[in-house]
CSV table of C-alpha atoms and ligand atoms in Angstrom, one decimal:
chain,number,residue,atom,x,y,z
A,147,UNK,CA,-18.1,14.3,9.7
A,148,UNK,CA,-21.1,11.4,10.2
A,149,UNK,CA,-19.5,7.7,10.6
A,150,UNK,CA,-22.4,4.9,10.0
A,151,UNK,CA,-20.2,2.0,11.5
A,152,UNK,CA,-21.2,-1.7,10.6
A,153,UNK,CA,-20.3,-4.7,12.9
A,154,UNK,CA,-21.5,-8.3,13.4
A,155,UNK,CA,-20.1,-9.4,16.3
A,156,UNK,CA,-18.4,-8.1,19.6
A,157,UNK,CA,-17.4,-4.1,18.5
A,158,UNK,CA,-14.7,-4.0,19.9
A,159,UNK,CA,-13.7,-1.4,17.3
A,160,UNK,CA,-16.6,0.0,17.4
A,161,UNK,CA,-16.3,0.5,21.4
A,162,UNK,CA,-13.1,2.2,20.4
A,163,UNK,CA,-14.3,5.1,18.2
A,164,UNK,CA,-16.7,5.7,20.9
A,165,UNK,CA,-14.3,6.1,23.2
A,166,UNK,CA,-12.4,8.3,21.1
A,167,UNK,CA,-14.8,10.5,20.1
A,168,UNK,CA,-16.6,10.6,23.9
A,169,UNK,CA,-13.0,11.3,25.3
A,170,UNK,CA,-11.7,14.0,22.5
A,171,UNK,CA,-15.4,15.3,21.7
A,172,UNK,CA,-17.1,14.7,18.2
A,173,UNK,CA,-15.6,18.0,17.1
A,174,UNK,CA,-12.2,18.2,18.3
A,175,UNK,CA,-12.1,14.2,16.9
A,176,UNK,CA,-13.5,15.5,13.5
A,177,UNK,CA,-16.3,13.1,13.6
A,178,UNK,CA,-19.4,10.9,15.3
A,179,UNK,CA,-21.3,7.8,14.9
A,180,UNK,CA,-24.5,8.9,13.9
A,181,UNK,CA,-25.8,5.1,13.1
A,182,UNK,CA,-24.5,1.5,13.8
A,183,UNK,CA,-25.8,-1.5,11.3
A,184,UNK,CA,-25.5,-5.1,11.5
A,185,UNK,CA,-26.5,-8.3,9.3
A,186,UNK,CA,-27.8,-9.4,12.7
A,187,UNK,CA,-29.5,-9.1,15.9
A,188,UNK,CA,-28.6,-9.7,19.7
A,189,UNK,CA,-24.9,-9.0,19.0
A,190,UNK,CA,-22.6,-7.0,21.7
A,191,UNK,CA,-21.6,-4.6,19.1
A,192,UNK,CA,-25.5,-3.2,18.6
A,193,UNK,CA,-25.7,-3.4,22.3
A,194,UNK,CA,-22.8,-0.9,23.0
A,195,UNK,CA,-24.3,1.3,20.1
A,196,UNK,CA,-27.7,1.0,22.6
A,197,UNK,CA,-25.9,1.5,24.9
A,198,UNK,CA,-24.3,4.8,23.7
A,199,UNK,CA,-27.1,6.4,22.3
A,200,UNK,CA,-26.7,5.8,19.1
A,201,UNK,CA,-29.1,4.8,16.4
A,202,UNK,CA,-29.4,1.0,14.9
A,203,UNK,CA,-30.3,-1.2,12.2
A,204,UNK,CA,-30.4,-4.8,11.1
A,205,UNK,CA,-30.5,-5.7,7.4
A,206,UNK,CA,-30.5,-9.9,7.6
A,207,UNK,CA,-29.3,-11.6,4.8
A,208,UNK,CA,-31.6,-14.2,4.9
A,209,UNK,CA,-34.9,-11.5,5.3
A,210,UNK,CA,-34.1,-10.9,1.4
A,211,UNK,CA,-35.0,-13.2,-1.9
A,212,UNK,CA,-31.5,-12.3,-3.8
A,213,UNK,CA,-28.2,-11.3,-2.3
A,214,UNK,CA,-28.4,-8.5,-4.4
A,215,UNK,CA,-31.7,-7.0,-3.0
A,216,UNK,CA,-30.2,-7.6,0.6
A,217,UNK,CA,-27.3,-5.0,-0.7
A,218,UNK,CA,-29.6,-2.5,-2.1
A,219,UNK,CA,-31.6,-2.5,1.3
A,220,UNK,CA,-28.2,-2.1,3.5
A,221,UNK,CA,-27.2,0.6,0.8
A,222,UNK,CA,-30.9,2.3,1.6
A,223,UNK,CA,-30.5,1.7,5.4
A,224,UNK,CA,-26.8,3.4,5.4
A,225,UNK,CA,-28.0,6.5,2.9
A,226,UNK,CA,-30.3,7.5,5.3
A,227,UNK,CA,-27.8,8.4,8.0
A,228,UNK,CA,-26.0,10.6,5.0
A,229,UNK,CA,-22.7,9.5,6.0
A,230,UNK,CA,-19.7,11.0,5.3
A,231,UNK,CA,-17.8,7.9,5.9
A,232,UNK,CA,-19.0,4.1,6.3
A,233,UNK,CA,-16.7,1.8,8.5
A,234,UNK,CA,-16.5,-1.4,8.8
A,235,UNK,CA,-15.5,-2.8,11.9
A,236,UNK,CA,-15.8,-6.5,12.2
A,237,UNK,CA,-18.8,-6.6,9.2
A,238,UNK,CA,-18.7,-10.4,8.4
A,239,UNK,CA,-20.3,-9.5,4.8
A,240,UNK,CA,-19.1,-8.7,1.4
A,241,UNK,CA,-21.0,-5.8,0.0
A,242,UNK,CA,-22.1,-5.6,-3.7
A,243,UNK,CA,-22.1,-3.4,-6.9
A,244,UNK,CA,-24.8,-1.1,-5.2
A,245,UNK,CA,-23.6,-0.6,-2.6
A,246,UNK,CA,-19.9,0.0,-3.7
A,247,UNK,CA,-21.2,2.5,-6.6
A,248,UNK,CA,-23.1,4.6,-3.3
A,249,UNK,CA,-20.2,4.4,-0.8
A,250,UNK,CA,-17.0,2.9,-2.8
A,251,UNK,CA,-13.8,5.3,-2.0
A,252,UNK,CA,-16.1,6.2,1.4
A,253,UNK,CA,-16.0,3.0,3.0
A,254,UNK,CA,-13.3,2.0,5.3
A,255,UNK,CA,-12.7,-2.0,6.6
A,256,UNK,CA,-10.1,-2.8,9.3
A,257,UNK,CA,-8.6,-6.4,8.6
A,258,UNK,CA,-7.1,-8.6,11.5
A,259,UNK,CA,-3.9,-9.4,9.0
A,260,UNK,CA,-1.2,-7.8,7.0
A,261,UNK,CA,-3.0,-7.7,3.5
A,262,UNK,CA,-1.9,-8.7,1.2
A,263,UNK,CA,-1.6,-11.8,3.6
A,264,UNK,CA,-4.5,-13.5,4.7
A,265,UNK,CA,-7.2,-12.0,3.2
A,266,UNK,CA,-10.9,-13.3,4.5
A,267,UNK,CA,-12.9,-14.4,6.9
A,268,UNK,CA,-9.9,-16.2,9.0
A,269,UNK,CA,-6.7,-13.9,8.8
A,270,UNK,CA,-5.5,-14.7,12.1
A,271,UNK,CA,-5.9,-18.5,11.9
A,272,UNK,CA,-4.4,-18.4,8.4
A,273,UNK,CA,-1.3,-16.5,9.8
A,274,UNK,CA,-0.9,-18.9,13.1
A,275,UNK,CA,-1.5,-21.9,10.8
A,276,UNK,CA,1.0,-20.8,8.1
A,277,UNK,CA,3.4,-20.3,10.4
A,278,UNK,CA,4.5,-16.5,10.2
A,279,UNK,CA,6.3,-14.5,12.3
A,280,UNK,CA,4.9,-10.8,12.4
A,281,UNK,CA,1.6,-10.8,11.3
A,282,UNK,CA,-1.0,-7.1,12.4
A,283,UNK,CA,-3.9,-5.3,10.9
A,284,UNK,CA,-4.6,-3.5,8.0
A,285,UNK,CA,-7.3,-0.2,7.6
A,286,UNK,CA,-8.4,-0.2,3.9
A,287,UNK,CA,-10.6,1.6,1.7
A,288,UNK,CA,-13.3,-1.3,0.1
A,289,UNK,CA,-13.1,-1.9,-3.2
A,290,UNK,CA,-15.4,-5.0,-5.3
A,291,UNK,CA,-12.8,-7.3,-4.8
A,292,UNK,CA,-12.2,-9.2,-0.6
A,293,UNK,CA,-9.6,-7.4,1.1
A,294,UNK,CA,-8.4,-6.1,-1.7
A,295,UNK,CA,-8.9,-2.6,-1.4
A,296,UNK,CA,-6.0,0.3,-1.3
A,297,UNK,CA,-4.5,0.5,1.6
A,298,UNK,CA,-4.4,3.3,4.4
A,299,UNK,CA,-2.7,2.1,7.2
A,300,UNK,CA,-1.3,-1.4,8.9
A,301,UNK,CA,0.2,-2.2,12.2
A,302,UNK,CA,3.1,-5.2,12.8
A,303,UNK,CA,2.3,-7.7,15.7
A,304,UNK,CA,4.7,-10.5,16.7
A,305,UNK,CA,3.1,-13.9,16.2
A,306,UNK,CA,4.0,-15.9,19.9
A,307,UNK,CA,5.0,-19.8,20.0
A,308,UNK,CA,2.3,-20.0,22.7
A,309,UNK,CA,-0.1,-18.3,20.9
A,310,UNK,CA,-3.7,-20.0,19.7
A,311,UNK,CA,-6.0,-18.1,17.4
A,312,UNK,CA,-7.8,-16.3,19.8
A,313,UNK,CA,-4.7,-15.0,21.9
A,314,UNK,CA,-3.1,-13.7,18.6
A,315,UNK,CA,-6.2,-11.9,18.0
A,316,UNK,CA,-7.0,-10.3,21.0
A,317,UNK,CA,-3.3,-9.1,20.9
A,318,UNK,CA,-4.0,-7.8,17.4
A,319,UNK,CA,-6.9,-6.2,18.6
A,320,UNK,CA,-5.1,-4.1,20.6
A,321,UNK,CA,-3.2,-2.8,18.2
A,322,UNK,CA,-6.0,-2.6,15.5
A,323,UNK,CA,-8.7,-0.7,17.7
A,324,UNK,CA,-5.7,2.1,18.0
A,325,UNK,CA,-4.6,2.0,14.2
A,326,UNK,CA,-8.9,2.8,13.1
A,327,UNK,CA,-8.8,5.5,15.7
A,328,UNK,CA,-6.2,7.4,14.2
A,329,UNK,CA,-7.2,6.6,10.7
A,330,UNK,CA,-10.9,7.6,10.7
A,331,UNK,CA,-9.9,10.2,12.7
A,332,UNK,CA,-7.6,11.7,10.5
A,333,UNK,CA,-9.5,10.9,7.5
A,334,UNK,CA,-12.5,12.9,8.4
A,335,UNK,CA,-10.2,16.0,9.6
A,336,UNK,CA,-8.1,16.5,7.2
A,337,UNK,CA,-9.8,14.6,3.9
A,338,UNK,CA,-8.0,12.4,1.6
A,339,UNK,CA,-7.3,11.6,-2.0
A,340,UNK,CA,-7.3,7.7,-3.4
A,341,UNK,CA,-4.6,7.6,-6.2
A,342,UNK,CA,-4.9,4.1,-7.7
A,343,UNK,CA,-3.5,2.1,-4.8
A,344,UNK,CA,-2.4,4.8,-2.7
A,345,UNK,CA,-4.1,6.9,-0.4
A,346,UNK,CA,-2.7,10.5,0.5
A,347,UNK,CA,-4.1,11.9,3.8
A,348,UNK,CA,-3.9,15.5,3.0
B,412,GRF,C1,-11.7,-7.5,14.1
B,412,GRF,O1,-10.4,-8.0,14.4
B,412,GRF,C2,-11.9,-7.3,12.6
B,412,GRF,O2,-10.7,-6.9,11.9
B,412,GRF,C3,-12.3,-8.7,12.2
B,412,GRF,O3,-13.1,-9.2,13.3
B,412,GRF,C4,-12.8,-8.5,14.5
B,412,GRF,C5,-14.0,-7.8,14.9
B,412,GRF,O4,-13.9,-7.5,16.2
B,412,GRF,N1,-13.0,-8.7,11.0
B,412,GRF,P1,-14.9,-6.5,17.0
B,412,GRF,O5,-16.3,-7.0,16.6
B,412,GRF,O6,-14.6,-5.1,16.5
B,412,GRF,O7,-14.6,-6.7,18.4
């Protein structure tokens, strides 16, 4: 199966399906990252895709007149990789109609929070700041609303008194980079039907 990964930052995640499929082989794993995109240039996450080999793109928010072109062009950008499977791993955007009516019940984002909990752009602060115990990560299929999407797979992580916001997250990390191994992995071996809110790995 062909992943087209998108990230905007460090990918991290990223790293890890690399890893993976390097370690297991692209067949034996079931899949490859045939293309990384970003909304952005000079991040560490197109850097290890460099780095690896693999294909890139940029499609800038702010290089477009209307949000809604900018979607069409990272819809355009993602097609022409024919993936089977678009994951987003750290993408700091929220996609539109076009490109949910291209890749919707394809696409695959890995949240830094048990969702429903926390949805958005700060999970992990909002989990330190409201106090709770357990908090983790969540692999979800994309849907038009934020973080909203059914869900796959999620893994618990112990919130720390010591902990700041950028210890909890490294330590969710850790557990997320393993849960969107398994998941993609699985998803593109063994397929997968989306029931309304629940996903069936087959
Ligand atoms: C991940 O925790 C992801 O869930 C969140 O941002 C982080 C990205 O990390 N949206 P990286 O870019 O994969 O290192």
């Amino acid at each position: 199966k062909r992943l087209v990964v998108l990230v905007s930052g460090s990918g991290t995640n990223l790293q890890a399906l690399l890893d993976a499929i390097d370690a297991t082989g692209a067949e034996a794993y079931g899949a490859q990252v045939v293309a990384v995109g970003a909304d952005r240039d000079g991040i560490e996450g197109l850097a290890r895709a460099e780095r690896a080999g693999v294909p890139t793109f940029v499609r800038a928010v702010k290089d477009y007149a209307t949000r809604e072109e900018w979607d069409a062009a990272l819809a355009e950008a993602v097609a022409a990789h024919e993936p089977d499977l678009v994951v987003s791993a750290g993408f700091m955007k929220i996609v539109g109609k076009e490109f949910l009516a291209r890749f919707g019940g394809r696409f695959v984002n890995t949240h830094p929070a048990l969702l429903p909990s926390f949805p958005g752009a700060h999970g992990v602060r909002d989990a330190l700041a409201y106090g709770a115990r357990v908090t983790g990560c969540t692999v979800h299929f994309v849907d038009d609303g934020v973080d909203t999407g059914p869900i796959i797979a999620q893994g618990v992580v112990e919130v720390r008194d010591e902990d700041d916001e950028s210890a909890l997250h490294e330590r969710i990390k850790e557990v997320e980079r393993r849960l969107l191994v398994e998941v993609v992995g699985r998803l593109a071996r063994n397929g997968y039907r989306i029931e309304g809110r629940k996903v069936v790995i087959l």
